Structures are given as structure tokens and as C-alpha cells.
């Protein structure tokens, strides 16, 4: 720690206080660092590191002095603000702006012998890692992945060899640790070449486990991963926590679709009927909601238990069952089967499409496989949607 008279403005974990905060935690695409005088207060040593116009992040609780300058030490326990922010981000709110400043952090009481863990600057990833490290003394090197998680960033090229080498150099890591070793998450391996990192920085890459939960056991086992640590899982809980984002992503399209459905429902013998639009439109909106729940929630949660490999087919199955359940309670409102058939086809189509949309969130689909499935099923879904629309209009006559 610096004394009250010292001033060093190389710190990174600051947020511009003028930025809007939705949940009590300031969220911004990059936490800028400015070169300006630091304030000094004997009563609170951390005030030495504050800067005009900036606010010290809530997850930083002190700084330690190293040969490369002061390094922020972060908490392993998430605060209320972190938990609320996590909830909102899990619901898809501001998730593209949920970042931390790239650079070097410490956790616990790290020293020259402590391991260096590499992660992305998506705060959800950052928080998940730090809360799995209570009682561990380590350094955390955060790469600038533009607020994207490790696996996706590695595929997009932002969690990369060059970025890692640059951050090692920027942090003057060779002055902070007396070993030449960094631990990179296994899911980042696609973007990081161990040989090239060694050539560019002099540091040797050790690939850590898939999950942050296993970091502690991995370190205790002399940095050797057991078989289960190398396996990617997609459990019920892991699928469930992805569904709020899936639902949030389709809210706006769903509102537009609902408006179109009300208009479509108004066509009838008198050309257009406002009362018909309201009455029949309500059935359409109920069908839309059923399709959304089926395709964006039920299918992802029950994914491994539903037959067929194609997600679109899985959505057809859950959509069909959901449609039958809804129509059991609404059949008495229709004369004939034309309207019921239209609603059934509409629910199945919505469910199939949204289930297919979930392919991007799974760990076992490939871009080529997803593209092939989309080319196969989207024309079919469009055709069924046109048929359903025609039947629905026809049922009014």
C-alpha cells in the first residue's frame, strides 16, 4: 500500500462517475484510466487511488504495492450490487455492456509465487471466477474481450494469443511473479496458441479446467486436471439459466407479431371488424405465448429428453403437445376445425423456430450444423406459417 503522500495513477479498476447506472453498479464498455492527481486521505488509504470524475469499483477493497506498481485486490464474495446486476444481466438487460477493466488484479494475498489465472472482461465471467476463489492467493489477468465470455471470445478472436501476450507485457508480469507460468481456461484454448505465447512473452501456458468450480482442486493437484475437469457439461441448471435471455431476446419481435395478429384477426365477411380483431386476436396472442413458452423455455430445459437431433424437430414435438393442451380449453369457442388447425400450426411453427434459435447457446452444436438445419427447416416453417395465416383468415368467413 502507498502512504498518504504518494500518488500513482496507473490503476485500472475505475469507472467514470458520469455514466448511467441501472442497478447501483456503474456499467460501461471500458473503464477508462486517466492520468490525473489522486486524492489523499489518511482515514481511508483507498482514497489515495481515487481520481477526479471516477469512482472506485465496488469489488476492489484494497491495493498492494508490487515492483510493477500498485495492483487492486478484489473480493471473492459478491455483494448485493453484484447479485442484482447478475440477475438483470441473466435476463438479458445491458448484458453487452457488463464489463470490467482489462488488466491485472489480485485475490487473497498474492505474492511472487502465486499463480496467474487468465479470464475475459465480461463481468459475469469475472464474478463467477472470483467467487470460486475464497482462500486462494492468486493473480487474475483480465483480457479485453469486448465484454464477451471466454469461449465465445476465443471463437471470435478476441480471447487470443496476441491479446494475452500484450496484457502480459502491459501488466509487467515478469516483475510481479518469479515464475513464467499462466493458467488459461480450457475453453479459451481455441484462441490461444501456447507455443506462440511462449515465443511472444516468455510465459508458458498451462490449460486449466473447463469450470471455475474446479480451479481450487486443480491447483491443489499440482495443476493437473482430472478427466471430469476436461469435460463440458450442459446440465438442467445450466440450460435453465439461459432461458431468460432467450425469452428477453424475442420480446420486441413478439410485440410486433401480436399487433400483426390482431390486424389479421379483424378480416372477415365485413372486410374488417374491430370487435373480431379483439376477440379472435386474443386467441392468436394466447397461441403466440404458448409457442414462445414451448420453444424458448420448455424445449431448452428438457432438451436431452426430447427425441430427434434437430432442434427444430424438438420444438415441433413440444409445440404440438403445448398446442393440444391450449386447444383443449379453447375448442368450444370455435365452430369447425379450421380455426383450431390454424392455431395449432402457428404454435408449432413458433415453437420450432425458437427451439432452433437455441442452437447458438449449446456447447455441442457446430456452425456448419446450425447452418444446415436452418436451410432445411426455415423454408418449411415459413410455408406452414403462410398456411396457418390463410386458414385463420378463412375461418372467419
Coordinates of C-alpha atoms in Angstrom, one line a residue:
X1 CA 0.0 0.0 0.0
X2 CA 1.1 3.5 -0.7
X3 CA 1.5 6.1 2.1
X4 CA -0.8 9.1 2.2
X5 CA 1.6 11.3 0.4
X6 CA 2.2 9.1 -2.6
X7 CA 0.3 9.3 -5.8
X8 CA 0.4 6.8 -8.7
X9 CA -2.2 6.8 -11.4
X10 CA -1.6 3.5 -13.2
X11 CA -4.6 1.8 -11.5
X12 CA -7.3 0.4 -13.7
X13 CA -10.4 -0.6 -11.7
X14 CA -12.2 2.8 -12.0
X15 CA -15.5 3.7 -13.5
X16 CA -16.5 7.1 -14.8
X17 CA -18.9 8.5 -12.4
X18 CA -20.9 10.3 -15.1
X19 CA -22.0 7.0 -16.6
X20 CA -25.6 5.9 -16.0
X21 CA -26.0 3.1 -13.5
X22 CA -29.1 0.9 -13.9
X23 CA -28.6 -1.3 -10.8
X24 CA -26.3 0.7 -8.5
X25 CA -23.2 -0.6 -10.2
X26 CA -21.8 1.6 -12.9
X27 CA -21.6 -0.4 -16.2
X28 CA -19.6 0.8 -19.2
X29 CA -17.9 -0.7 -22.2
X30 CA -14.5 0.2 -20.9
X31 CA -13.4 1.5 -17.5
X32 CA -11.1 4.3 -18.6
X33 CA -8.0 5.3 -16.8
X34 CA -7.0 8.9 -16.7
X35 CA -3.7 10.5 -15.7
X36 CA -4.7 12.9 -13.0
X37 CA -3.8 13.7 -9.4
X38 CA -5.0 11.1 -6.8
X39 CA -6.6 12.3 -3.6
X40 CA -5.1 11.5 -0.3
X41 CA -6.9 10.8 3.0
X42 CA -5.2 9.2 6.0
X43 CA -8.6 8.0 7.2
X44 CA -9.2 5.8 4.2
X45 CA -6.0 4.6 2.4
X46 CA -8.0 3.6 -0.7
X47 CA -8.8 7.3 -1.3
X48 CA -5.2 7.5 -2.4
X49 CA -6.2 5.7 -5.6
X50 CA -9.3 7.6 -6.4
X51 CA -9.3 10.0 -9.4
X52 CA -11.4 13.1 -10.3
X53 CA -14.5 12.1 -12.2
X54 CA -14.0 8.4 -11.5
X55 CA -15.3 6.0 -8.9
X56 CA -13.5 3.0 -7.4
X57 CA -15.3 -0.2 -8.3
X58 CA -17.2 -1.9 -5.5
X59 CA -15.4 -5.3 -6.0
X60 CA -12.0 -3.7 -5.2
X61 CA -11.3 -3.4 -1.5
X62 CA -7.6 -2.5 -1.4
X63 CA -4.3 -2.2 -3.3
X64 CA -1.0 -3.8 -2.8
X65 CA 2.4 -2.5 -3.9
X66 CA 4.4 -4.6 -6.3
X67 CA 7.6 -4.0 -8.3
X68 CA 5.3 -3.0 -11.2
X69 CA 3.2 -0.6 -9.1
X70 CA 0.0 -0.9 -7.1
X71 CA -2.3 -3.7 -8.0
X72 CA -6.0 -3.8 -7.0
X73 CA -7.1 -6.7 -4.8
X74 CA -10.7 -7.8 -5.4
X75 CA -13.2 -9.5 -3.1
X76 CA -14.1 -13.2 -3.6
X77 CA -17.6 -12.7 -2.3
X78 CA -20.2 -11.0 -4.4
X79 CA -22.0 -8.0 -2.9
X80 CA -25.7 -7.2 -3.2
X81 CA -25.0 -4.9 -6.2
X82 CA -23.2 -7.7 -7.9
X83 CA -26.0 -10.1 -7.3
X84 CA -28.7 -7.7 -8.5
X85 CA -26.6 -6.9 -11.6
X86 CA -26.1 -10.6 -12.3
X87 CA -29.9 -11.1 -12.1
X88 CA -30.6 -8.4 -14.6
X89 CA -27.8 -9.5 -17.0
X90 CA -29.1 -13.1 -16.8
X91 CA -32.4 -11.6 -18.0
X92 CA -30.6 -10.0 -21.0
X93 CA -30.6 -6.5 -19.7
X94 CA -27.5 -4.5 -20.5
X95 CA -25.5 -7.7 -20.9
X96 CA -23.5 -6.3 -23.8
X97 CA -22.2 -3.5 -21.6
X98 CA -21.4 -5.6 -18.5
X99 CA -17.6 -5.3 -18.4
X100 CA -14.6 -4.9 -16.1
X101 CA -11.4 -3.1 -16.9
X102 CA -8.8 -5.3 -18.6
X103 CA -5.5 -5.7 -16.7
X104 CA -4.1 -7.4 -13.6
X105 CA -5.9 -8.0 -10.3
X106 CA -5.1 -9.9 -7.2
X107 CA -7.3 -12.0 -4.9
X108 CA -6.4 -13.0 -1.4
X109 CA -2.8 -12.2 -0.5
X110 CA -0.9 -12.9 -3.7
X111 CA 2.9 -12.8 -3.9
X112 CA 5.7 -13.6 -6.4
X113 CA 4.9 -17.3 -6.1
X114 CA 1.2 -17.1 -6.7
X115 CA -0.4 -18.5 -9.9
X116 CA -1.7 -16.2 -12.6
X117 CA -5.3 -17.0 -13.8
X118 CA -6.4 -15.6 -17.2
X119 CA -10.0 -14.7 -17.9
X120 CA -12.3 -12.4 -20.0
X121 CA -13.5 -8.9 -19.2
X122 CA -17.2 -10.0 -19.2
X123 CA -18.1 -9.2 -15.6
X124 CA -20.4 -12.2 -15.3
X125 CA -17.3 -14.4 -16.1
X126 CA -15.1 -12.3 -13.9
X127 CA -17.5 -12.6 -11.0
X128 CA -18.0 -16.3 -11.5
X129 CA -14.3 -16.8 -11.3
X130 CA -13.6 -14.7 -8.2
X131 CA -16.4 -16.2 -6.2
X132 CA -14.8 -19.6 -6.7
X133 CA -11.5 -18.5 -5.2
X134 CA -12.1 -17.9 -1.5
X135 CA -9.0 -18.7 0.5
X136 CA -6.8 -18.8 -2.7
X137 CA -4.0 -16.3 -3.3
X138 CA -3.7 -15.6 -7.0
X139 CA -3.3 -13.1 -9.7
X140 CA -6.1 -12.6 -12.2
X141 CA -5.1 -11.3 -15.7
X142 CA -8.2 -9.9 -17.5
X143 CA -8.1 -9.8 -21.3
X144 CA -10.1 -7.3 -23.3
X145 CA -12.7 -9.5 -25.0
X146 CA -15.1 -6.6 -25.5
X147 CA -17.4 -7.9 -22.8
X148 CA -17.7 -11.5 -24.2
X149 CA -17.2 -14.7 -22.3
X150 CA -14.1 -16.8 -22.7
X151 CA -15.4 -19.5 -25.0
X152 CA -17.3 -17.1 -27.4
X153 CA -14.4 -14.6 -27.3
X154 CA -11.9 -17.4 -28.2
X155 CA -14.1 -18.3 -31.2
X156 CA -14.4 -14.6 -32.3
X157 CA -10.6 -14.0 -31.9
X158 CA -10.7 -11.5 -29.0
X159 CA -9.5 -14.0 -26.4
X160 CA -6.4 -14.5 -28.4
X161 CA -2.6 -15.2 -28.4
X162 CA -1.8 -11.6 -29.3
X163 CA -4.2 -10.1 -26.7
X164 CA -2.7 -12.4 -24.0
X165 CA 0.9 -11.5 -24.9
X166 CA 0.0 -7.8 -24.9
X167 CA -1.7 -8.0 -21.5
X168 CA 1.3 -9.9 -20.0
X169 CA 3.6 -7.1 -21.3
X170 CA 1.2 -4.3 -20.2
X171 CA 1.0 -5.7 -16.7
X172 CA 4.8 -6.2 -16.4
X173 CA 4.0 -9.6 -15.2
X174 CA 7.7 -10.6 -15.2
X175 CA 8.2 -8.1 -12.3
X176 CA 5.3 -9.4 -10.3
X177 CA 5.8 -13.2 -10.3
X178 CA 9.1 -15.1 -10.1
X179 CA 7.8 -17.9 -12.4
X180 CA 6.9 -18.0 -16.1
X181 CA 3.6 -19.7 -16.0
X182 CA 0.0 -18.6 -16.7
X183 CA -3.2 -20.7 -16.4
X184 CA -5.6 -20.3 -19.3
X185 CA -9.1 -21.7 -19.1
X186 CA -9.6 -24.8 -21.3
X187 CA -12.5 -23.1 -23.2
X188 CA -10.1 -20.4 -24.3
X189 CA -7.7 -22.9 -25.9
X190 CA -9.2 -22.4 -29.4
X191 CA -8.0 -18.8 -29.4
X192 CA -4.6 -19.2 -27.6
X193 CA -1.5 -20.9 -29.0
X194 CA 0.7 -21.9 -26.1
X195 CA 3.8 -22.1 -28.4
X196 CA 3.2 -18.5 -29.7
X197 CA 2.5 -17.1 -26.3
X198 CA 5.8 -18.6 -25.1
X199 CA 7.6 -17.0 -28.1
X200 CA 6.0 -13.6 -27.6
X201 CA 6.1 -13.3 -23.9
X202 CA 8.3 -15.9 -22.4
X203 CA 5.5 -17.3 -20.3
X204 CA 4.3 -20.9 -20.5
X205 CA 0.6 -21.6 -20.9
X206 CA -1.0 -24.2 -18.7
X207 CA -4.6 -25.0 -19.7
X208 CA -6.8 -25.1 -16.7
X209 CA -10.2 -26.9 -16.2
X210 CA -13.4 -26.1 -18.0
X211 CA -15.2 -24.9 -15.0
X212 CA -14.1 -22.3 -12.4
X213 CA -15.5 -24.6 -9.7
X214 CA -12.6 -26.9 -10.3
X215 CA -9.8 -24.3 -10.0
X216 CA -9.2 -25.0 -6.4
X217 CA -8.9 -28.7 -6.9
X218 CA -6.8 -28.2 -10.0
X219 CA -4.2 -26.0 -8.1
X220 CA -4.1 -28.5 -5.2
X221 CA -3.5 -31.3 -7.7
X222 CA -0.2 -29.6 -8.9
X223 CA -2.1 -28.1 -11.8
X224 CA -3.1 -31.4 -13.2
X225 CA -6.7 -31.8 -14.4
X226 CA -8.7 -34.9 -13.8
X227 CA -10.8 -36.3 -16.7
X228 CA -14.1 -34.8 -15.4
X229 CA -12.4 -31.3 -15.3
X230 CA -11.9 -31.5 -19.0
X231 CA -15.5 -32.4 -19.8
X232 CA -18.0 -29.8 -20.9
X233 CA -21.4 -30.2 -19.3
X234 CA -24.9 -28.8 -20.1
X235 CA -26.9 -29.7 -17.0
X236 CA -30.5 -28.9 -16.3
X237 CA -29.5 -25.8 -14.3
X238 CA -27.0 -24.7 -17.0
X239 CA -29.8 -24.9 -19.5
X240 CA -32.4 -23.2 -17.3
X241 CA -30.3 -20.1 -16.5
X242 CA -30.0 -19.4 -20.3
X243 CA -33.8 -19.3 -20.9
X244 CA -34.5 -15.8 -19.5
X245 CA -32.1 -14.4 -22.2
X246 CA -33.8 -16.4 -24.9
X247 CA -37.2 -15.0 -23.8
X248 CA -36.0 -11.5 -23.5
X249 CA -34.5 -11.5 -27.0
X250 CA -37.9 -12.2 -28.5
X251 CA -40.0 -9.7 -26.5
X252 CA -39.8 -6.9 -29.1
X253 CA -40.5 -9.2 -32.1
X254 CA -43.3 -10.8 -30.1
X255 CA -45.0 -7.4 -29.6
X256 CA -44.8 -6.6 -33.3
X257 CA -46.1 -10.1 -34.1
X258 CA -49.0 -9.7 -31.7
X259 CA -50.0 -6.4 -33.4
X260 CA -50.0 -8.1 -36.8
X261 CA -52.1 -11.0 -35.4
X262 CA -54.7 -8.6 -34.1
X263 CA -54.9 -6.9 -37.5
X264 CA -55.1 -10.3 -39.3
X265 CA -57.9 -11.4 -36.9
X266 CA -60.0 -8.5 -37.9
X267 CA -60.5 -9.6 -41.5
X268 CA -63.9 -11.3 -42.1
X269 CA -67.2 -11.1 -44.0
X270 CA -67.4 -7.4 -43.4
X271 CA -63.9 -6.8 -44.7
X272 CA -62.6 -5.7 -41.3
X273 CA -64.2 -5.9 -37.8
X274 CA -62.6 -4.2 -34.8
X275 CA -64.5 -6.5 -32.4
X276 CA -63.4 -9.5 -34.4
X277 CA -59.8 -8.3 -34.2
X278 CA -60.0 -8.1 -30.4
X279 CA -61.9 -11.3 -29.8
X280 CA -60.1 -13.5 -32.4
X281 CA -56.8 -11.7 -31.8
X282 CA -56.8 -12.7 -28.1
X283 CA -56.8 -16.4 -29.2
X284 CA -53.8 -15.6 -31.5
X285 CA -51.9 -13.9 -28.7
X286 CA -52.5 -16.9 -26.5
X287 CA -51.2 -19.1 -29.2
X288 CA -48.1 -16.9 -29.6
X289 CA -47.4 -17.0 -25.9
X290 CA -47.8 -20.8 -25.9
X291 CA -45.3 -21.1 -28.8
X292 CA -42.8 -18.9 -27.0
X293 CA -43.0 -20.8 -23.8
X294 CA -42.7 -24.1 -25.6
X295 CA -39.8 -23.1 -27.9
X296 CA -37.8 -20.7 -25.7
X297 CA -38.3 -22.4 -22.3
X298 CA -39.7 -25.9 -22.3
X299 CA -37.5 -27.2 -25.2
X300 CA -34.2 -25.8 -23.8
X301 CA -34.9 -27.1 -20.3
X302 CA -36.0 -30.6 -21.5
X303 CA -33.5 -30.7 -24.4
X304 CA -31.8 -34.1 -23.8
X305 CA -35.1 -35.8 -23.1
X306 CA -36.8 -34.8 -26.3
X307 CA -36.4 -37.2 -29.3
X308 CA -34.5 -36.2 -32.5
X309 CA -31.2 -34.5 -33.1
X310 CA -32.5 -31.4 -34.9
X311 CA -33.7 -28.6 -32.5
X312 CA -36.4 -27.6 -35.0
X313 CA -37.9 -31.1 -34.6
X314 CA -37.7 -31.0 -30.9
X315 CA -39.6 -27.7 -31.0
X316 CA -42.3 -29.3 -33.1
X317 CA -42.8 -32.0 -30.5
X318 CA -43.0 -29.7 -27.6
X319 CA -45.1 -27.2 -29.6
X320 CA -47.6 -29.9 -30.6
X321 CA -48.1 -31.1 -27.1
X322 CA -48.4 -27.5 -25.8
X323 CA -50.9 -26.6 -28.6
X324 CA -53.1 -29.6 -27.8
X325 CA -53.1 -28.5 -24.2
X326 CA -54.2 -25.0 -25.1
X327 CA -56.8 -26.0 -27.7
X328 CA -58.4 -28.4 -25.2
X329 CA -59.5 -25.3 -23.3
X330 CA -60.4 -23.2 -26.3
X331 CA -62.1 -25.7 -28.7
X332 CA -65.6 -24.8 -27.6
X333 CA -65.1 -21.2 -28.8
X334 CA -64.7 -22.3 -32.4
X335 CA -67.2 -23.6 -35.0
X336 CA -65.4 -26.2 -37.0
X337 CA -61.8 -27.2 -37.1
X338 CA -60.3 -24.6 -39.5
X339 CA -59.5 -22.0 -36.8
X340 CA -58.2 -24.7 -34.4
X341 CA -56.0 -26.1 -37.1
X342 CA -54.6 -22.6 -37.8
X343 CA -53.7 -22.0 -34.2
X344 CA -52.2 -25.5 -33.9
X345 CA -49.9 -24.9 -36.9
X346 CA -49.0 -21.4 -35.7
X347 CA -47.9 -22.7 -32.2
X348 CA -45.9 -25.5 -33.7
X349 CA -44.1 -23.1 -36.1
X350 CA -43.2 -20.6 -33.4
X351 CA -42.0 -23.3 -31.1
X352 CA -39.9 -25.0 -33.8
X353 CA -38.3 -21.7 -34.8
X354 CA -37.4 -20.6 -31.3
X355 CA -36.1 -24.0 -30.4
X356 CA -33.8 -23.9 -33.4
X357 CA -32.7 -20.5 -32.2
X358 CA -31.3 -22.1 -29.0
X359 CA -28.6 -23.9 -31.0
X360 CA -26.3 -20.9 -30.5
X361 CA -26.4 -21.4 -26.7
X362 CA -25.4 -25.0 -26.6
X363 CA -21.9 -26.4 -26.3
X364 CA -22.4 -29.3 -28.8
X365 CA -23.6 -27.7 -32.0
X366 CA -21.3 -26.5 -34.8
X367 CA -21.7 -23.5 -37.1
X368 CA -22.0 -25.8 -40.1
X369 CA -24.6 -28.0 -38.4
X370 CA -26.7 -25.0 -37.4
X371 CA -26.5 -23.5 -40.9
X372 CA -27.6 -26.8 -42.4
X373 CA -30.5 -27.1 -40.0
X374 CA -31.6 -23.6 -40.8
X375 CA -31.5 -24.1 -44.5
X376 CA -33.6 -27.2 -44.1
X377 CA -36.3 -26.0 -41.7
X378 CA -36.8 -22.3 -42.2
X379 CA -38.5 -22.7 -45.6
X380 CA -40.7 -25.3 -44.1
X381 CA -41.6 -23.0 -41.1
X382 CA -42.4 -20.2 -43.5
X383 CA -44.6 -22.4 -45.6
X384 CA -46.5 -23.6 -42.5
X385 CA -46.8 -20.0 -41.3
X386 CA -48.4 -18.9 -44.6
X387 CA -50.8 -21.9 -44.4
X388 CA -51.7 -21.1 -40.8
X389 CA -52.4 -17.5 -41.7
X390 CA -54.6 -18.4 -44.6
X391 CA -56.6 -20.9 -42.5
X392 CA -57.1 -18.3 -39.8
X393 CA -58.4 -15.7 -42.1
X394 CA -60.6 -18.3 -43.9
X395 CA -62.1 -19.5 -40.5
X396 CA -63.7 -16.0 -40.0
X397 CA -66.0 -16.4 -43.1

